[in-house]
PDB file of C-alpha atoms in Angstrom:
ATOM      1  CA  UNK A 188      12.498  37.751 -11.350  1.00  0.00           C
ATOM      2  CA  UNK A 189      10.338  34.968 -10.509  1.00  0.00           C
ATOM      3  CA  UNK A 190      10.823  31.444 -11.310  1.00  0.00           C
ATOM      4  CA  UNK A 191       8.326  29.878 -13.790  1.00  0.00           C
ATOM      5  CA  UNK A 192       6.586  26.609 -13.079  1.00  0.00           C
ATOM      6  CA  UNK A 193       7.439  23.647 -14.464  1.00  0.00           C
ATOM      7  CA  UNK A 194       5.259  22.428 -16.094  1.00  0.00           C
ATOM      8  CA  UNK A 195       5.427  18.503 -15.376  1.00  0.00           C
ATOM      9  CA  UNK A 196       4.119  19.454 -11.619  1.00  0.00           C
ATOM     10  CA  UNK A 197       0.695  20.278 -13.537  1.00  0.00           C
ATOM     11  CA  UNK A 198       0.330  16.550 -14.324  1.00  0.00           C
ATOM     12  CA  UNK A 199       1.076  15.288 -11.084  1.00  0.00           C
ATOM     13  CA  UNK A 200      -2.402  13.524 -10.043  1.00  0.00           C
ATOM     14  CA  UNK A 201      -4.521  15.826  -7.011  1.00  0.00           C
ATOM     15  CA  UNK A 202      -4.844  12.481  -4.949  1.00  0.00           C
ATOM     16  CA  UNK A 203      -2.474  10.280  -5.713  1.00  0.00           C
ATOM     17  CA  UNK A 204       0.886  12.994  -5.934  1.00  0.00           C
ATOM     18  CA  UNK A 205      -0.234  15.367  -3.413  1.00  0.00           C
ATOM     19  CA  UNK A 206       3.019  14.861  -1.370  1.00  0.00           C
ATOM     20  CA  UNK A 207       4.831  15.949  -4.568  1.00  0.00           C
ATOM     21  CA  UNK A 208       2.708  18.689  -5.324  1.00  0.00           C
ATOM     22  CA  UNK A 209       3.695  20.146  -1.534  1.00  0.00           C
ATOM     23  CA  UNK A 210       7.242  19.390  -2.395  1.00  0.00           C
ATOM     24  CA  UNK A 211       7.179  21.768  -5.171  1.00  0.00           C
ATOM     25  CA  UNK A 212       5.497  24.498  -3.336  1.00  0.00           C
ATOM     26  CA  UNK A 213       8.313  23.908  -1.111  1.00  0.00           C
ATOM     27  CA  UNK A 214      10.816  24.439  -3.483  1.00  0.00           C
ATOM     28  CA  UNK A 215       9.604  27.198  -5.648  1.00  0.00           C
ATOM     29  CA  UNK A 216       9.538  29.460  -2.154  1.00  0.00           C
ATOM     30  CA  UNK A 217      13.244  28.688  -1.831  1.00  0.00           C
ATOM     31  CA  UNK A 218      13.865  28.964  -5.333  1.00  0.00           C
ATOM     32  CA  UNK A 219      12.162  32.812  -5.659  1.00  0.00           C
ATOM     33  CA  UNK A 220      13.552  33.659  -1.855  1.00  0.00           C
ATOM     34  CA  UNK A 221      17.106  33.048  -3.736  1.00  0.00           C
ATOM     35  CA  UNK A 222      15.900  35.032  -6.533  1.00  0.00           C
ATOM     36  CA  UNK A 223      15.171  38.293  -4.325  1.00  0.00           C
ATOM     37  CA  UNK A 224      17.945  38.126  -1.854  1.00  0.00           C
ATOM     38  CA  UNK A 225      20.541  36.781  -4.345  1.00  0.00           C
ATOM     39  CA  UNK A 226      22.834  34.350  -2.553  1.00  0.00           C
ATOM     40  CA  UNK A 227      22.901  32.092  -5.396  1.00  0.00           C
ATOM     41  CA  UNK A 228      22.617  32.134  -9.545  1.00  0.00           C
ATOM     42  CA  UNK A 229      18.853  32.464 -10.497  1.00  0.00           C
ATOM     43  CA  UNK A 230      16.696  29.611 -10.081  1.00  0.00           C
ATOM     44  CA  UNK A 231      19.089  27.940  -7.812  1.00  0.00           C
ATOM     45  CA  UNK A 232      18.026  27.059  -4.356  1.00  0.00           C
ATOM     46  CA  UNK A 233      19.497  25.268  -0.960  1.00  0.00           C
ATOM     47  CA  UNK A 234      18.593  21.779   0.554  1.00  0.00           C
ATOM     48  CA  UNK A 235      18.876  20.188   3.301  1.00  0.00           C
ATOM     49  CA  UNK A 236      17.011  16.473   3.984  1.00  0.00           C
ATOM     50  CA  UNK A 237      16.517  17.697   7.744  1.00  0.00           C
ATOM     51  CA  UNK A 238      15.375  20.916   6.958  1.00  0.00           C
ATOM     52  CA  UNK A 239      12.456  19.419   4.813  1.00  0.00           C
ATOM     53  CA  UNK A 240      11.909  16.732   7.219  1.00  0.00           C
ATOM     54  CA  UNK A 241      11.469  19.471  10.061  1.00  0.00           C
ATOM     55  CA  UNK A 242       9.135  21.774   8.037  1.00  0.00           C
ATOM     56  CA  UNK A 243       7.141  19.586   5.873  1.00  0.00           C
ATOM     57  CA  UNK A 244       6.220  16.860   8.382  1.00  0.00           C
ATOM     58  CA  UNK A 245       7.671  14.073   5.882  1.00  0.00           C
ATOM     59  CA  UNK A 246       9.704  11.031   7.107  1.00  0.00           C
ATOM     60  CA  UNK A 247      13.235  11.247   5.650  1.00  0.00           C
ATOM     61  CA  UNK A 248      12.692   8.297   3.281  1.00  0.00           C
ATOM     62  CA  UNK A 249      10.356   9.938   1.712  1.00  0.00           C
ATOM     63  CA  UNK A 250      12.061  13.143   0.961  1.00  0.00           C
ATOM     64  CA  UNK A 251      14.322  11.647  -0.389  1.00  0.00           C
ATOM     65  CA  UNK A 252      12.356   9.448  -2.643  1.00  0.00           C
ATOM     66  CA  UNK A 253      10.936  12.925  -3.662  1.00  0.00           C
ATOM     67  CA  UNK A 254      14.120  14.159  -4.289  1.00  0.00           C
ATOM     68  CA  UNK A 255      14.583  11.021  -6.417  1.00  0.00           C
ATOM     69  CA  UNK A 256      11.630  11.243  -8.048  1.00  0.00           C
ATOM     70  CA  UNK A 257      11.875  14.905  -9.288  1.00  0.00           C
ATOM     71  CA  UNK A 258      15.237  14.643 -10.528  1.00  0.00           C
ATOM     72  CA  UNK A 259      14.034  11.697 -12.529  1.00  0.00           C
ATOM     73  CA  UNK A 260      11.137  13.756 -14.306  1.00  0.00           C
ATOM     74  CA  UNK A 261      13.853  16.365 -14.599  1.00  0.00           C
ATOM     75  CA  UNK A 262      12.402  19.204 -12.290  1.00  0.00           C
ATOM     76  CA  UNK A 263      15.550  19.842 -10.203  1.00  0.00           C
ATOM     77  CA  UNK A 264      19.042  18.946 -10.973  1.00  0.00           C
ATOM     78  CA  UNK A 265      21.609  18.761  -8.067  1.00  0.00           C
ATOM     79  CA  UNK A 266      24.496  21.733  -8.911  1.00  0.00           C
ATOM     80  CA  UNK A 267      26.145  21.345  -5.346  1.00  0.00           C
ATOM     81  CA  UNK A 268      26.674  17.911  -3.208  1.00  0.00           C
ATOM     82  CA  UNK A 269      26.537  18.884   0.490  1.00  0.00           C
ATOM     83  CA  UNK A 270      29.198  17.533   2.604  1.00  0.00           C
ATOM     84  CA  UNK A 271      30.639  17.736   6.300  1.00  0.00           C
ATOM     85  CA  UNK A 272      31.528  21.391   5.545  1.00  0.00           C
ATOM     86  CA  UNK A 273      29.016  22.401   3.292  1.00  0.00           C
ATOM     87  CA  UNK A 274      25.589  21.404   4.892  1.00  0.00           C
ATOM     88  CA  UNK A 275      23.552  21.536   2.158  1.00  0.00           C
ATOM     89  CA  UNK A 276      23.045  20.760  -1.201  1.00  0.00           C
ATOM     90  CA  UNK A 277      22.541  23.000  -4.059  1.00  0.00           C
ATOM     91  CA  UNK A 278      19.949  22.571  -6.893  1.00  0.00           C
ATOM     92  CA  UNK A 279      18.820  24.081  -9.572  1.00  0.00           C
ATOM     93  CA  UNK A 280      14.616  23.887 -10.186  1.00  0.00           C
ATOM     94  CA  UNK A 281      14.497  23.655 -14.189  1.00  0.00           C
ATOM     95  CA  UNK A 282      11.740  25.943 -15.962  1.00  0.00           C
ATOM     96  CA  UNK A 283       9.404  24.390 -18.716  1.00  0.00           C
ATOM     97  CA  UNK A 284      11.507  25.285 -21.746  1.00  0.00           C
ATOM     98  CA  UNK A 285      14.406  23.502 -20.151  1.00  0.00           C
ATOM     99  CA  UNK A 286      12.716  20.361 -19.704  1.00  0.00           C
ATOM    100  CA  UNK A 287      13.731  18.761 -22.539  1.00  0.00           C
ATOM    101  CA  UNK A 288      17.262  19.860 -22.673  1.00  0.00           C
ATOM    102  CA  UNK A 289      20.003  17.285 -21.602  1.00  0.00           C
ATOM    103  CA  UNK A 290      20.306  17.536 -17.859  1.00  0.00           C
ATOM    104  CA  UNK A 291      24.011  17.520 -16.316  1.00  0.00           C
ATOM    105  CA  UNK A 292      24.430  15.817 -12.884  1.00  0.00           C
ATOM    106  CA  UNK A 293      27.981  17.114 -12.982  1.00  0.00           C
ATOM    107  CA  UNK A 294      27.237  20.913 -13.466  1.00  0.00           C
ATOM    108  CA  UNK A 295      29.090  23.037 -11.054  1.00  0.00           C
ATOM    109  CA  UNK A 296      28.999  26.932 -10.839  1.00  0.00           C
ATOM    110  CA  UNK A 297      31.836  28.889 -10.443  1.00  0.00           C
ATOM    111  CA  UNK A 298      31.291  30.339  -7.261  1.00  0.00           C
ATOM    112  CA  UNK A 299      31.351  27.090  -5.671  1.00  0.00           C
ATOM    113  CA  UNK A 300      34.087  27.853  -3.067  1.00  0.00           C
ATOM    114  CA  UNK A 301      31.918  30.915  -2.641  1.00  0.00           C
ATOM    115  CA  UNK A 302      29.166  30.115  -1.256  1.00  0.00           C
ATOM    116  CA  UNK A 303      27.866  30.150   2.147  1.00  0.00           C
ATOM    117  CA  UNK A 304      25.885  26.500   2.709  1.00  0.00           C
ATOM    118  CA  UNK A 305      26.195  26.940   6.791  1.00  0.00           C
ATOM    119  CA  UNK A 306      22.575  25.768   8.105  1.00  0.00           C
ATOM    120  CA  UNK A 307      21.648  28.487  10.454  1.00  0.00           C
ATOM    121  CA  UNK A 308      23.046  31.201   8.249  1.00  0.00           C
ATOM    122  CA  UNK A 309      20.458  29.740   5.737  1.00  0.00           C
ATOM    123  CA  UNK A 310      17.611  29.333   7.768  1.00  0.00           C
ATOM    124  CA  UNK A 311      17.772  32.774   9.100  1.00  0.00           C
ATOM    125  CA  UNK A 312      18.146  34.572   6.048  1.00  0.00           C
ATOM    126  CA  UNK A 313      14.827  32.892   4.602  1.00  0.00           C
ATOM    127  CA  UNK A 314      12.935  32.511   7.853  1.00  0.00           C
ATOM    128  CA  UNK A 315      10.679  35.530   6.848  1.00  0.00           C
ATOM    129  CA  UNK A 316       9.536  33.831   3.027  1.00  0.00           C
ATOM    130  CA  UNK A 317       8.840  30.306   5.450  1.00  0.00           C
ATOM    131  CA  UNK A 318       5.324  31.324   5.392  1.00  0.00           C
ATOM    132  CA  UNK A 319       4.390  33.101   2.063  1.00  0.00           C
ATOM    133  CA  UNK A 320       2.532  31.091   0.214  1.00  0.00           C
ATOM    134  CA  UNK A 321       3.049  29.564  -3.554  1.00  0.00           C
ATOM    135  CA  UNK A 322       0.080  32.294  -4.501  1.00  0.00           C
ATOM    136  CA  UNK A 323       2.093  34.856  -3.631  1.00  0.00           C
ATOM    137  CA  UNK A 324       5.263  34.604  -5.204  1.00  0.00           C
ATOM    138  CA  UNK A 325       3.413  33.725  -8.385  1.00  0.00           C
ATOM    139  CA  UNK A 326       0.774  36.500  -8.427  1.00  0.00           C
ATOM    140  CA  UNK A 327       3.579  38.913  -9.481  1.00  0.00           C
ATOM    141  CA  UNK A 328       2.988  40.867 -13.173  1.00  0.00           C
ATOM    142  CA  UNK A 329       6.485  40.085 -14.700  1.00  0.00           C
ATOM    143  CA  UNK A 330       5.184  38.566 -17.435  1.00  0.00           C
ATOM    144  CA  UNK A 331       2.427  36.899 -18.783  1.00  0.00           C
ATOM    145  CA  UNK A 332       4.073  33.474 -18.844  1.00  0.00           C
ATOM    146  CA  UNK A 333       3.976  33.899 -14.949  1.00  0.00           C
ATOM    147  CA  UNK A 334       0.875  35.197 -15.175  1.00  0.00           C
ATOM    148  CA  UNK A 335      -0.519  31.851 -16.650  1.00  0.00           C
ATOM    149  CA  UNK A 336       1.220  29.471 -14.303  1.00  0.00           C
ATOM    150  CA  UNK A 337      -0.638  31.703 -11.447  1.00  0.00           C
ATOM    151  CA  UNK A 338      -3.570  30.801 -12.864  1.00  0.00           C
ATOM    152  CA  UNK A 339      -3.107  27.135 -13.893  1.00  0.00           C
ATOM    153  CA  UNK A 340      -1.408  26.814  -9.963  1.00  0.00           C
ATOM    154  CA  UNK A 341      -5.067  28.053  -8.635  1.00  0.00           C
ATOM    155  CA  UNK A 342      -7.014  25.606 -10.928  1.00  0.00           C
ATOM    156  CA  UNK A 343      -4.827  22.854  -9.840  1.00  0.00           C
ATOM    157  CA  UNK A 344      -5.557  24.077  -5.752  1.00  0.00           C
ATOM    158  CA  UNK A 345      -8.707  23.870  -6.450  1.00  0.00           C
ATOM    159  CA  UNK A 346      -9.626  21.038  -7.901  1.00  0.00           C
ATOM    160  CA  UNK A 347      -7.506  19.242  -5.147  1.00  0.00           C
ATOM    161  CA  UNK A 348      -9.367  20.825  -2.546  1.00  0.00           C
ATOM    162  CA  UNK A 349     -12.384  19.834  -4.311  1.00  0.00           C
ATOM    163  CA  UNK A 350     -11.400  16.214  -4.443  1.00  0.00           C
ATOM    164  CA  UNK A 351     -10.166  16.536  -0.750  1.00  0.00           C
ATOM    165  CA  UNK A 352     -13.433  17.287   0.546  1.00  0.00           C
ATOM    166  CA  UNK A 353     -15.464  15.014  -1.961  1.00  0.00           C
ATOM    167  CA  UNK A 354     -13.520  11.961   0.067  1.00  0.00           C
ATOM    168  CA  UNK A 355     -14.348  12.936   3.143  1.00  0.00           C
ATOM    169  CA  UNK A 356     -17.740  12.871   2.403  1.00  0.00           C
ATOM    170  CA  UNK A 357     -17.748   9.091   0.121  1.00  0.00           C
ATOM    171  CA  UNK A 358     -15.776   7.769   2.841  1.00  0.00           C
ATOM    172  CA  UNK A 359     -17.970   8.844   6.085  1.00  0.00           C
ATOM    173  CA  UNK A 360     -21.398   8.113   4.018  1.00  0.00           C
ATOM    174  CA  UNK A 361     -20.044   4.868   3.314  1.00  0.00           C
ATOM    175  CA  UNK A 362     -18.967   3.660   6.838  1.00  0.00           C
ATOM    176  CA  UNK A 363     -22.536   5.441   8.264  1.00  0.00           C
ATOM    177  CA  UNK A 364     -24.623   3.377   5.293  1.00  0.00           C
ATOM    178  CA  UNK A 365     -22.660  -0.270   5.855  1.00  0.00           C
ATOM    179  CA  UNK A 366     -22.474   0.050  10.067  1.00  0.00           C
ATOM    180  CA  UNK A 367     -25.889   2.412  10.619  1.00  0.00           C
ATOM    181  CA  UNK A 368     -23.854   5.120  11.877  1.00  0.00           C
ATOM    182  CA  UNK A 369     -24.231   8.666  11.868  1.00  0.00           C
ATOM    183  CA  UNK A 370     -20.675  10.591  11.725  1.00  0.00           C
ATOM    184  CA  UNK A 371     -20.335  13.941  10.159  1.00  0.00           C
ATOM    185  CA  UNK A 372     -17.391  14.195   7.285  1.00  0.00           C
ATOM    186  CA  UNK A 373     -16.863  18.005   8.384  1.00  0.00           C
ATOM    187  CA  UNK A 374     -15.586  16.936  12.080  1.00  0.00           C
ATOM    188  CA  UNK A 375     -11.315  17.589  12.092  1.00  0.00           C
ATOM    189  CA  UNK A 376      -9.999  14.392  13.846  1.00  0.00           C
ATOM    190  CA  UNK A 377     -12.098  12.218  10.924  1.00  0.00           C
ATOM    191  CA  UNK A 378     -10.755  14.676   8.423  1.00  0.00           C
ATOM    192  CA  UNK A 379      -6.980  14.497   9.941  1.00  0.00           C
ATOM    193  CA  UNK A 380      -7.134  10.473  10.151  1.00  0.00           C
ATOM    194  CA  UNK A 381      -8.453  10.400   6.423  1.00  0.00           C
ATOM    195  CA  UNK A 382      -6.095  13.130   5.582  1.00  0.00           C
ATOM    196  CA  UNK A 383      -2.586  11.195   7.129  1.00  0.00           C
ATOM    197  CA  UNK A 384      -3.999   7.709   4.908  1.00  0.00           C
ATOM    198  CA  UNK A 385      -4.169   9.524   2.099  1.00  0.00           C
ATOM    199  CA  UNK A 386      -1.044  10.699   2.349  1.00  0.00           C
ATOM    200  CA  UNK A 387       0.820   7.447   3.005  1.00  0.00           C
ATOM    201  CA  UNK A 388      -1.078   6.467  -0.620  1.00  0.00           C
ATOM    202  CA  UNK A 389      -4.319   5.207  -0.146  1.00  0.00           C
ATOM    203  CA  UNK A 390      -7.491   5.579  -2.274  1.00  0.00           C
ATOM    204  CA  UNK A 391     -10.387   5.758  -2.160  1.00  0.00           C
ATOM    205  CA  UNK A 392     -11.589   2.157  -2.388  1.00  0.00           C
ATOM    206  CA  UNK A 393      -8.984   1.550  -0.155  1.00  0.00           C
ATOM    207  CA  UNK A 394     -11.337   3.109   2.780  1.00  0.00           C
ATOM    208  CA  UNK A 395     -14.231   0.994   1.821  1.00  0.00           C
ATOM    209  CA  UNK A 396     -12.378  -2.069   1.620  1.00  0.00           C
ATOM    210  CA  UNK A 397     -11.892  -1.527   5.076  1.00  0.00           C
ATOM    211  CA  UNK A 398     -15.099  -0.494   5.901  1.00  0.00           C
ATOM    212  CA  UNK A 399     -16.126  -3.692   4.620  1.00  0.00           C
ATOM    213  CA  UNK A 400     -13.944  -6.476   5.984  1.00  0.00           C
ATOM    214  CA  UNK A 401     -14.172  -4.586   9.599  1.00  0.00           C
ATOM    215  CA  UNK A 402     -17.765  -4.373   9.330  1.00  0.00           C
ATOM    216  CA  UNK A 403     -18.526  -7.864   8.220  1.00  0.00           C
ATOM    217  CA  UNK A 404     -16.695  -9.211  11.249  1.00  0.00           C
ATOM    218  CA  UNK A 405     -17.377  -6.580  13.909  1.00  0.00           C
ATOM    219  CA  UNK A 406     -21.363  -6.040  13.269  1.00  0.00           C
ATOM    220  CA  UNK A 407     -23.436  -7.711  15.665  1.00  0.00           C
ATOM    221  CA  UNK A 408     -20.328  -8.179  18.240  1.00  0.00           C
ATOM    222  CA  UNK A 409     -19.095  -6.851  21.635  1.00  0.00           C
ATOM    223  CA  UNK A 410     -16.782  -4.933  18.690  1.00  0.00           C
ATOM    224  CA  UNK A 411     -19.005  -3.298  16.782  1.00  0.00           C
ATOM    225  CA  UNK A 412     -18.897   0.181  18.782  1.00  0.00           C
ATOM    226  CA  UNK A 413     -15.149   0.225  17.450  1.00  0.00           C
ATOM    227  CA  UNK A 414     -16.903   0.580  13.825  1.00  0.00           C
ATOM    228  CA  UNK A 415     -16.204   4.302  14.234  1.00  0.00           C
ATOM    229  CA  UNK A 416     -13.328   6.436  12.222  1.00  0.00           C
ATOM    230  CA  UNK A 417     -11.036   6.662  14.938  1.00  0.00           C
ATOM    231  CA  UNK A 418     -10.283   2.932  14.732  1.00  0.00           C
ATOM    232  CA  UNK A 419     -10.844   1.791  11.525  1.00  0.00           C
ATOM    233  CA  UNK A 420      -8.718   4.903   9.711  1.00  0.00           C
ATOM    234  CA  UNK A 421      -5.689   4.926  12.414  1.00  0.00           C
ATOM    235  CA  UNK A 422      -2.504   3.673  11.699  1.00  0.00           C
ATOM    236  CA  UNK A 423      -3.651   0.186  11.800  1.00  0.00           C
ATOM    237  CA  UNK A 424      -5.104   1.167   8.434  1.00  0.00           C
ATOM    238  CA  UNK A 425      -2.965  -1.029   6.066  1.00  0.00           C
ATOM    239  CA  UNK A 426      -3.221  -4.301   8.647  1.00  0.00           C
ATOM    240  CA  UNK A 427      -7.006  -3.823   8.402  1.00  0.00           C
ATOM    241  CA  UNK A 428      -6.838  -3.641   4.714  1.00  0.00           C
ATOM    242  CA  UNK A 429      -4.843  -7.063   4.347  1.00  0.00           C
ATOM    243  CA  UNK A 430      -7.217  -8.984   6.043  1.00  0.00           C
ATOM    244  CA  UNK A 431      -9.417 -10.951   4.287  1.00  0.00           C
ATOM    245  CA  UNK A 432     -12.940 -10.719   4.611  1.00  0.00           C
ATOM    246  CA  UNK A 433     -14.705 -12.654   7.614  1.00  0.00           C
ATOM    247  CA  UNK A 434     -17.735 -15.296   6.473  1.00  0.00           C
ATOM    248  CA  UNK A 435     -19.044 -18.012   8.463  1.00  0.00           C
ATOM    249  CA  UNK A 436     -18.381 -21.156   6.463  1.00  0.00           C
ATOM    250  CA  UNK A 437     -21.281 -23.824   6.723  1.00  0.00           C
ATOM    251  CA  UNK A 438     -19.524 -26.916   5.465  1.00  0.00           C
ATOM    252  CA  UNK A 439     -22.051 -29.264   4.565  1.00  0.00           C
ATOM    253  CA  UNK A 440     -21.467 -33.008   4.243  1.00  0.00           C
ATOM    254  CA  UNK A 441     -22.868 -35.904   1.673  1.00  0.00           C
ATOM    255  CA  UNK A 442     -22.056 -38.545   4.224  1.00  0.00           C
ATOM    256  CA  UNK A 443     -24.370 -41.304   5.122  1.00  0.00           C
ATOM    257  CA  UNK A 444     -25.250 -41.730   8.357  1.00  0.00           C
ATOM    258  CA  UNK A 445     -25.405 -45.333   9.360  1.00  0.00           C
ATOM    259  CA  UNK A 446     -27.564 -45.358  12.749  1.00  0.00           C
ATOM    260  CA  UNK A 447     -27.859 -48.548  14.794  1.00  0.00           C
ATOM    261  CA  UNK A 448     -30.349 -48.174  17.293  1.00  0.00           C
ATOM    262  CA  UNK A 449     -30.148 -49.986  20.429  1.00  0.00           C
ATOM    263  CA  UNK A 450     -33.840 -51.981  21.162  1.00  0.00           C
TER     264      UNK A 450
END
């Protein structure tokens, strides 16, 4: 039995939650790799912060602000604390037509004491689901309810993917039209550098802030060949952004000139 989708993660924005729209792929393939090898109660699932940290590229502050965040919206609810003996934690990823049921940050199971948390033990039992995608698990025909989550998942995909791409391509036609450039939006390392701001949080406007405060001062100076993606979208990103814009100031003044001339 697969788990269904909640359905909260459907309102999470394509831009702007992407990193928690990952982190619930994440979870639903430990959630339905539980379900099929049966180490735990259905829709239960094992965590560990390194082991998400390790796989999913994310600093540990932010998993667990993600963790945080999704028992907040009520998507997961911690069953198990992990401790020195038990490595990980247990939770339990709540369905739709749970969501608006009290949630219990106290719940225990009774098979507790039972259950095997060791790290390794965990990692190889699931090593072979590590790389089966969200798709899969939810293109099954239990029912039609799963049926419809499959399809609202793949909507969802695409119009991120969709958005994705439509940056890449605002972004690089910007920076060509303000420094008379010519970079292509389909090269990887300007995709990648765009990619790694956008996951930190930034927009949109955010890159042609940028674009413009860089541009104003570096144009027409022994800088302006560093008006190029490589600079402007590295991880100097965020100092560029707080910088103010640079204008040459002409002050002019009202005094009067009192000129003695010497005959």
């Amino acid at each position: 039995m697969y788990s269904k989708l909640n359905i909260r993660v459907l309102r999470f924005n394509p831009i702007k939650d992407i990193d928690k729209i990952i982190f619930n792929h994440y979870i639903m393939r430990r959630v339905n790799a539980n379900n099929i090898y049966k180490k735990l109660e259905s829709g239960h699932f094992t965590f560990t912060i390194s082991g998400a940290v390790s796989e999913l590229g994310f600093s540990k502050g932010k998993v667990q602000r993600l963790i945080k965040n999704f028992e907040e919206l009520g998507i997961i609810n911690r069953v198990v604390k992990g401790n020195k003996t038990n490595k990980c934690s247990v939770y339990e990823y709540i369905t739709d037509f749970k969501c608006d049921t009290k949630i219990n940050t106290k719940k225990t199971t009774k098979d507790d004491t039972n259950i095997n948390l060791d790290e390794e033990l965990y990692i190889s039992d699931f090593k072979d689901f590590k790389d089966v995608s969200f798709k899969d698990y939810l293109d099954s025909d239990t029912n039609n309810d799963i049926k419809c989550a499959t399809k609202e998942g793949n909507l969802e995909k695409d119009n991120i993917n969709k958005k994705i791409n439509n940056i890449y391509v605002d972004v690089v036609n910007y920076l060509n039209e303000k420094c008379k450039k010519n970079f292509k939006p389909t090269t990887n390392k300007t995709k990648n550098l765009i990619n790694a701001r956008i996951n930190e949080g930034f927009e949109l406007e955010d890159f042609k802030k940028v674009i413009d405060i860089k541009s104003k001062e570096w144009v027409y100076s022994d800088m302006q060949k560093y008006l190029r993606p490589e600079t402007l979208f590295s991880n100097k990103f965020e100092g560029y952004l707080n910088e103010e814009i640079f204008e040459d100031i002409k002050e002019e003044s009202n005094e009067v000139w009192d000129i003695e001339f010497d005959y």
